Amino acid sequence: MRIAEFALERYFARWEFAVEHLLCASDVQGMPMRELLALADDETRAMWDGLALGYTESTGHPLLRREIAALYDGLDADDVLVFVGAEEAIFCLANVTLDAGDHSVVTWPGYQSLYEVARATGAEVTLHELREDHGWALDIDLLRRQVTPATKLIVVNAPHNPTGMLPDRGTFAELVGIADEAGALLLVDEVYRFLEYRDGDRLPAGADATPRGISLGVMSKSFAMAGLRIGWLATRDREVLARCSAFKDYTTICSAAPSEVLALIGLRARDAVLARSREIVAANLERLDAFFENWADRFSWVRPSGGSVGFPRLTVPGVSIDDWAAGLVETEGVLLLPGSQFGYGGNHFRVGLGRTDLPEALERLERHALRTLR
Ligand SMILES: Cc1ncc(COP(=O)(O)O)c(C=O)c1O
């Protein structure tokens, strides 16, 4: 298999652990192990204390799958397959659903593996471009035109990385209708689900919306446990799950036993876990709103509707965000993620809303802005 480098992950490999402040992380501040274990109930505490470090069930621990299924309406444990992160799920799903001659439509700019793995299967990929001047919204008419008789898989990420876009219910229903009409599978990357900013904005899950809908979830983002590397696919399409399951025998076979138990603890305590994440994100969003209001003549800011990232733009003529971000990391030790890492021009950059050091990082960014943009 030939596959292009994952630009964003290469960028993080270079910088993530070398800078003082990661102002572009997409995950929420990792939950401390001690805090998580304090949330265990009697059953999961006993599972943790008595854990033997053998292989685990390749589909995922039955209790974990049952807990994940409870995030959806009317799914059961057998509608869920556990993976090592969302990344492995994307890799397996694209490989079992796409082939040369097939076609896929994927939202863009976006998480590169959502379209790069599809391309590597030999399938043709059409990028569904989101645009700032449309408020980053899905363009349903465009999507309708992009779907062809060969379209096997439509991929939408919402809340969206990097823009924070969240379709309204009407638009989402139209999207589901397009996929159904085309007879295509609909993968909804919902790794930022549960971080919607307004009550009532949460969309139906892809797996609940249609029998051929597939929800992609993970512990990394809303659940603030990226270090577990636990993700999943949930769908009523058991055939797709069975094929993914067989493919996974060539990637990881099964997940890490400690991670499965910790994920189970986190999901059972999801009200507390999600409340912590939402609190961090809400406070940071307010700070970013204030910053971008003060600097409205230098940056544009389409306020995200959900998730833990946003995609502002540096609007100063003649100043490239790549150069400006390079200066910022050099002088202040603060990392931004320029849009070029998504292959997206236009001077945008990703900011992360999930880290507790955002106030300090933003202060440093402002210092850099005062030095270089005034
Ligand atoms: C939209 C989206 N999907 C999938 C993933 C992969 O998640 P993980 O790294 O936990 O496997 C990410 C991570 O940034 C993401 O932003």
Coordinates of C-alpha atoms and ligand atoms in Angstrom, one line a residue:
M1 CA 0.0 0.0 0.0
R2 CA 1.3 3.5 -0.9
I3 CA -0.1 6.3 1.2
A4 CA 0.8 10.0 1.3
E5 CA 2.3 11.3 4.6
F6 CA -0.1 12.5 7.2
A7 CA 0.9 16.1 7.2
L8 CA -0.7 17.1 10.5
E9 CA 0.6 14.0 12.4
R10 CA 4.1 14.7 11.0
Y11 CA 3.8 18.3 12.2
F12 CA 2.7 17.1 15.7
A13 CA 5.5 14.5 15.8
R14 CA 8.0 17.4 15.3
W15 CA 6.4 19.8 17.7
E16 CA 3.9 18.4 20.2
F17 CA 6.3 17.5 23.0
A18 CA 8.9 20.2 22.1
V19 CA 6.8 23.3 22.8
E20 CA 5.6 24.9 26.0
H21 CA 2.0 25.5 24.9
L22 CA 0.0 23.6 22.4
L23 CA -2.6 26.1 21.4
C24 CA -3.8 23.9 18.5
A25 CA -4.5 20.5 20.2
S26 CA -7.8 18.9 19.3
D27 CA -8.2 16.8 22.4
V28 CA -9.4 17.9 25.8
Q29 CA -6.9 18.1 28.6
G30 CA -6.2 14.5 29.5
M31 CA -8.1 13.3 32.6
P32 CA -5.7 12.4 35.4
M33 CA -5.7 8.6 36.1
R34 CA -6.3 9.2 39.8
E35 CA -9.5 11.2 39.1
L36 CA -10.7 8.6 36.7
L37 CA -10.2 5.7 39.1
A38 CA -12.0 7.6 41.8
L39 CA -15.1 7.4 39.5
A40 CA -15.0 3.6 39.3
D41 CA -18.0 1.7 40.6
D42 CA -17.6 -1.6 42.6
E43 CA -17.7 -3.7 39.5
T44 CA -15.1 -1.7 37.4
R45 CA -12.9 -1.2 40.5
A46 CA -12.8 -5.0 40.9
M47 CA -12.1 -5.4 37.2
W48 CA -9.2 -3.0 37.5
D49 CA -7.7 -4.5 40.6
G50 CA -8.0 -8.0 39.3
L51 CA -7.0 -7.3 35.7
A52 CA -4.8 -10.0 34.1
L53 CA -2.7 -8.7 31.2
G54 CA -3.6 -11.2 28.6
Y55 CA -5.1 -10.6 25.1
T56 CA -8.6 -9.2 25.1
E57 CA -11.6 -10.0 22.9
S58 CA -10.9 -8.8 19.4
T59 CA -14.3 -7.1 19.1
G60 CA -13.8 -5.3 22.5
H61 CA -14.8 -6.2 26.0
P62 CA -18.5 -7.1 26.1
L63 CA -19.2 -4.6 29.0
L64 CA -17.3 -1.9 27.1
R65 CA -19.3 -2.5 23.9
R66 CA -22.5 -2.5 25.9
E67 CA -21.6 0.9 27.5
I68 CA -20.7 2.3 24.1
A69 CA -24.0 1.0 22.6
A70 CA -25.8 3.0 25.4
L71 CA -24.6 6.2 23.8
Y72 CA -27.0 5.5 20.9
D73 CA -30.7 4.8 20.6
G74 CA -31.6 1.2 20.3
L75 CA -28.1 -0.3 19.5
D76 CA -26.7 -3.2 21.4
A77 CA -23.2 -4.5 22.1
D78 CA -23.1 -6.4 18.9
D79 CA -23.5 -3.2 16.9
V80 CA -20.2 -1.9 18.2
L81 CA -16.6 -2.8 17.3
V82 CA -13.8 -1.5 19.4
F83 CA -10.5 -0.2 17.9
V84 CA -7.2 1.3 18.9
G85 CA -8.3 4.9 18.6
A86 CA -10.5 6.4 15.9
E87 CA -7.6 6.2 13.6
E88 CA -7.6 2.5 13.3
A89 CA -11.3 2.4 12.8
I90 CA -11.0 4.8 9.8
F91 CA -8.2 2.7 8.4
C92 CA -10.1 -0.5 8.6
L93 CA -13.4 0.9 7.4
A94 CA -12.0 2.5 4.3
N95 CA -10.1 -0.6 3.4
V96 CA -13.1 -2.9 3.6
T97 CA -15.6 -0.6 2.0
L98 CA -13.6 0.9 -0.9
D99 CA -11.7 -0.4 -3.9
A100 CA -10.4 0.8 -7.2
G101 CA -13.4 2.0 -9.3
D102 CA -15.4 3.1 -6.2
H103 CA -16.0 6.7 -5.2
S104 CA -16.1 8.5 -1.9
V105 CA -17.1 12.0 -0.9
V106 CA -15.3 13.5 2.2
T107 CA -15.6 16.9 4.0
W108 CA -12.5 19.1 3.6
P109 CA -10.4 20.7 5.1
G110 CA -10.4 17.9 7.5
Y111 CA -8.6 15.0 9.3
Q112 CA -6.4 13.7 6.6
S113 CA -6.9 10.0 7.1
L114 CA -10.6 10.4 6.3
Y115 CA -9.7 10.9 2.7
E116 CA -6.1 9.7 2.4
V117 CA -6.8 6.1 3.4
A118 CA -9.7 6.1 1.0
R119 CA -7.4 7.3 -1.8
A120 CA -4.8 4.7 -0.9
T121 CA -7.4 1.9 -1.6
G122 CA -7.5 3.1 -5.2
A123 CA -10.9 4.7 -4.9
E124 CA -11.6 8.1 -6.3
V125 CA -12.2 10.7 -3.6
T126 CA -14.1 14.0 -4.1
L127 CA -13.5 16.5 -1.4
H128 CA -16.5 18.4 -0.2
E129 CA -15.0 21.8 0.5
L130 CA -16.3 23.8 3.5
R131 CA -15.9 27.6 3.0
E132 CA -15.5 30.3 5.5
D133 CA -17.7 32.6 3.5
H134 CA -20.5 30.1 3.9
G135 CA -19.9 29.9 7.7
W136 CA -18.2 26.5 7.0
A137 CA -21.6 24.9 6.4
L138 CA -22.2 21.8 4.4
D139 CA -23.4 22.6 0.9
I140 CA -26.2 20.2 0.3
D141 CA -26.7 21.1 -3.3
L142 CA -23.0 20.6 -4.0
L143 CA -23.0 17.3 -2.2
R144 CA -25.9 16.1 -4.3
R145 CA -23.9 16.9 -7.4
Q146 CA -20.8 15.3 -6.0
V147 CA -22.4 11.9 -5.4
T148 CA -22.2 9.5 -8.4
P149 CA -23.5 6.0 -9.0
A150 CA -20.0 4.7 -7.9
T151 CA -20.3 6.5 -4.5
K152 CA -19.9 3.8 -1.8
L153 CA -19.0 6.0 1.2
I154 CA -19.9 9.5 2.2
V155 CA -17.8 10.8 5.1
V156 CA -18.8 13.8 7.2
N157 CA -17.2 15.0 10.4
A158 CA -19.4 16.9 12.8
P159 CA -18.7 18.7 15.0
H160 CA -16.0 19.3 12.5
N161 CA -12.2 19.5 12.8
P162 CA -10.9 22.1 12.2
T163 CA -13.8 24.5 11.8
G164 CA -16.2 23.5 14.7
M165 CA -19.0 23.4 12.1
L166 CA -22.2 21.5 13.2
P167 CA -25.0 21.1 10.7
D168 CA -28.5 22.0 11.8
R169 CA -31.0 19.1 12.0
G170 CA -32.6 19.9 8.6
T171 CA -29.2 19.8 6.8
F172 CA -28.3 16.6 8.6
A173 CA -31.6 15.0 7.5
E174 CA -30.9 16.0 3.9
L175 CA -27.4 14.5 4.1
V176 CA -28.8 11.3 5.4
G177 CA -31.4 11.3 2.6
I178 CA -28.6 11.8 0.0
A179 CA -26.7 8.8 1.3
D180 CA -29.7 6.6 1.5
E181 CA -30.8 7.6 -2.0
A182 CA -27.3 6.8 -3.4
G183 CA -27.3 3.5 -1.5
A184 CA -24.0 4.7 0.1
L185 CA -22.7 4.1 3.5
L186 CA -22.6 7.2 5.6
L187 CA -19.7 7.5 8.0
V188 CA -20.3 10.3 10.5
D189 CA -17.1 11.1 12.4
E190 CA -18.5 12.0 15.8
V191 CA -15.3 12.2 17.8
Y192 CA -16.3 15.6 19.1
R193 CA -19.9 14.7 19.8
F194 CA -21.2 15.7 23.2
L195 CA -19.3 19.0 23.0
E196 CA -22.1 20.9 21.4
Y197 CA -22.3 24.4 22.9
R198 CA -26.0 24.8 22.9
D199 CA -28.6 22.5 24.3
G200 CA -30.6 20.9 21.5
D201 CA -27.8 21.3 18.9
R202 CA -26.7 17.7 19.3
L203 CA -27.5 15.8 16.1
P204 CA -28.9 12.3 15.9
A205 CA -25.9 9.9 15.7
G206 CA -25.1 8.5 12.2
A207 CA -25.8 5.0 13.5
D208 CA -29.3 6.0 14.7
A209 CA -30.1 8.1 11.6
T210 CA -30.1 5.3 9.0
P211 CA -29.4 1.6 8.9
R212 CA -26.3 2.3 6.7
G213 CA -25.1 5.0 9.0
I214 CA -21.9 4.4 10.8
S215 CA -20.8 6.4 13.9
L216 CA -17.2 6.9 14.6
G217 CA -16.4 7.6 18.3
V218 CA -13.4 7.7 20.5
M219 CA -12.3 8.4 24.1
S220 CA -9.7 11.0 23.0
K221 CA -11.7 14.2 22.5
S222 CA -14.9 14.8 24.4
F223 CA -14.0 12.1 26.9
A224 CA -10.5 13.6 27.4
M225 CA -8.7 10.3 27.4
A226 CA -6.6 10.2 24.2
G227 CA -3.9 8.2 26.0
L228 CA -6.2 5.2 26.2
R229 CA -6.3 4.8 22.4
I230 CA -9.8 3.4 22.5
G231 CA -12.2 4.2 19.6
W232 CA -15.1 2.4 18.0
L233 CA -17.5 2.1 15.1
A234 CA -21.2 1.7 15.9
T235 CA -23.7 0.7 13.2
R236 CA -26.6 -1.5 12.6
D237 CA -24.8 -2.8 9.4
R238 CA -23.4 -6.0 10.9
E239 CA -21.9 -7.0 7.7
V240 CA -19.6 -4.0 7.6
L241 CA -18.7 -4.6 11.2
A242 CA -17.8 -8.2 10.5
R243 CA -15.6 -7.2 7.6
C244 CA -13.8 -4.6 9.8
S245 CA -13.4 -7.1 12.5
A246 CA -11.7 -9.5 10.1
F247 CA -9.5 -6.7 8.7
K248 CA -8.4 -5.7 12.2
D249 CA -6.7 -9.1 12.6
Y250 CA -3.9 -7.5 10.5
T251 CA -3.6 -4.2 12.4
T252 CA -3.9 -4.7 16.2
I253 CA -6.1 -7.8 16.7
C254 CA -7.4 -6.4 20.0
S255 CA -7.1 -3.3 22.3
A256 CA -5.0 -2.9 25.4
A257 CA -6.6 -4.6 28.4
P258 CA -6.0 -1.7 30.9
S259 CA -7.4 0.8 28.4
E260 CA -10.6 -1.1 27.9
V261 CA -11.3 -1.2 31.7
L262 CA -10.4 2.5 32.0
A263 CA -12.6 3.4 29.1
L264 CA -15.5 1.5 30.7
I265 CA -15.0 3.4 33.9
G266 CA -15.0 6.7 32.0
L267 CA -18.1 5.9 30.0
R268 CA -20.0 4.8 33.0
A269 CA -19.1 8.1 34.6
R270 CA -19.7 10.0 31.4
D271 CA -21.9 12.7 33.0
A272 CA -19.0 13.8 35.2
V273 CA -16.3 13.3 32.5
L274 CA -18.2 15.3 29.9
A275 CA -19.1 18.0 32.4
R276 CA -15.4 18.5 33.0
S277 CA -14.6 18.7 29.3
R278 CA -17.5 21.1 28.6
E279 CA -16.4 23.4 31.4
I280 CA -12.8 23.6 30.0
V281 CA -14.0 24.2 26.5
A282 CA -16.7 26.8 27.4
A283 CA -14.2 28.9 29.5
N284 CA -11.6 28.8 26.7
L285 CA -14.2 29.7 24.0
E286 CA -15.1 32.8 26.0
R287 CA -11.5 33.8 26.1
L288 CA -11.0 33.3 22.4
D289 CA -14.2 35.2 21.6
A290 CA -12.8 38.1 23.6
F291 CA -9.4 37.9 21.9
F292 CA -10.9 37.8 18.4
E293 CA -13.3 40.7 19.2
N294 CA -10.3 42.8 20.3
W295 CA -8.4 41.8 17.2
A296 CA -11.2 41.8 14.7
D297 CA -9.2 44.0 12.3
R298 CA -6.4 41.4 12.2
F299 CA -8.2 38.0 12.5
S300 CA -11.5 36.6 11.3
W301 CA -13.3 34.2 13.6
V302 CA -16.2 32.0 12.6
R303 CA -17.3 30.9 16.1
P304 CA -17.4 27.1 16.3
S305 CA -20.7 25.5 17.2
G306 CA -19.3 22.4 18.9
G307 CA -16.1 20.5 19.5
S308 CA -12.7 21.6 20.8
V309 CA -11.2 23.3 17.8
G310 CA -11.8 26.4 15.7
F311 CA -10.3 27.7 12.4
P312 CA -9.6 31.5 12.5
R313 CA -7.8 33.4 9.8
L314 CA -5.0 35.9 9.9
T315 CA -6.2 38.8 7.7
V316 CA -3.2 41.1 7.7
P317 CA -2.2 41.6 4.1
G318 CA 1.3 40.3 3.3
V319 CA 1.7 38.3 6.5
S320 CA 1.5 34.5 5.9
I321 CA 0.2 32.4 8.8
D322 CA 3.0 29.9 8.2
D323 CA 5.7 32.5 8.9
W324 CA 3.7 34.1 11.7
A325 CA 3.2 30.8 13.5
A326 CA 6.9 30.0 13.0
G327 CA 7.7 33.3 14.7
L328 CA 5.3 32.6 17.5
V329 CA 6.7 29.2 18.3
E330 CA 10.2 30.5 18.2
T331 CA 9.7 33.5 20.4
E332 CA 6.9 32.4 22.7
G333 CA 6.9 28.6 22.6
V334 CA 3.3 28.5 21.5
L335 CA 2.2 26.2 18.7
L336 CA -0.5 26.9 16.2
L337 CA -1.5 24.7 13.3
P338 CA -1.5 26.5 10.0
G339 CA -4.1 25.6 7.5
S340 CA -1.3 24.4 5.1
Q341 CA -1.1 21.3 7.2
F342 CA -4.6 20.5 6.0
G343 CA -3.5 21.4 2.4
Y344 CA -5.8 24.4 2.8
G345 CA -4.6 27.8 1.7
G346 CA -6.1 31.1 2.8
N347 CA -4.1 32.0 6.0
H348 CA -6.3 30.0 8.4
F349 CA -5.0 28.2 11.5
R350 CA -6.4 25.8 14.0
V351 CA -6.8 26.7 17.6
G352 CA -7.6 24.2 20.3
L353 CA -10.1 24.9 23.0
G354 CA -9.5 21.9 25.2
R355 CA -6.3 22.7 27.1
T356 CA -6.2 24.2 30.6
D357 CA -3.0 26.3 29.7
L358 CA -4.9 28.3 27.1
P359 CA -5.0 31.5 29.1
E360 CA -1.2 31.6 29.3
A361 CA -0.8 30.5 25.7
L362 CA -3.2 33.2 24.5
E363 CA -1.4 35.8 26.6
R364 CA 1.8 34.9 24.8
L365 CA 0.1 34.9 21.4
E366 CA -1.2 38.4 22.1
R367 CA 2.3 39.6 23.1
H368 CA 3.5 38.2 19.7
A369 CA 0.6 39.9 17.9
L370 CA 1.4 43.3 19.6
R371 CA 5.0 43.0 18.5
T372 CA 4.3 42.0 15.0
L373 CA 0.9 43.0 13.8
R374 CA 0.4 46.5 15.3
Ligands
LIG1 C1 -12.0 14.3 13.1 C2 -11.1 13.3 13.7 N1 -11.3 12.0 13.5 C3 -10.5 11.1 14.0 C4 -9.4 11.4 14.8 C5 -8.5 10.4 15.3 O1 -8.7 10.2 16.7 P1 -7.6 9.4 17.5 O2 -6.3 10.1 17.3 O3 -8.0 9.4 18.9 O4 -7.5 8.0 16.9 C6 -9.2 12.8 15.0 C7 -8.0 13.2 15.8 O5 -7.6 14.3 15.8 C8 -10.0 13.7 14.5 O6 -9.8 15.1 14.7

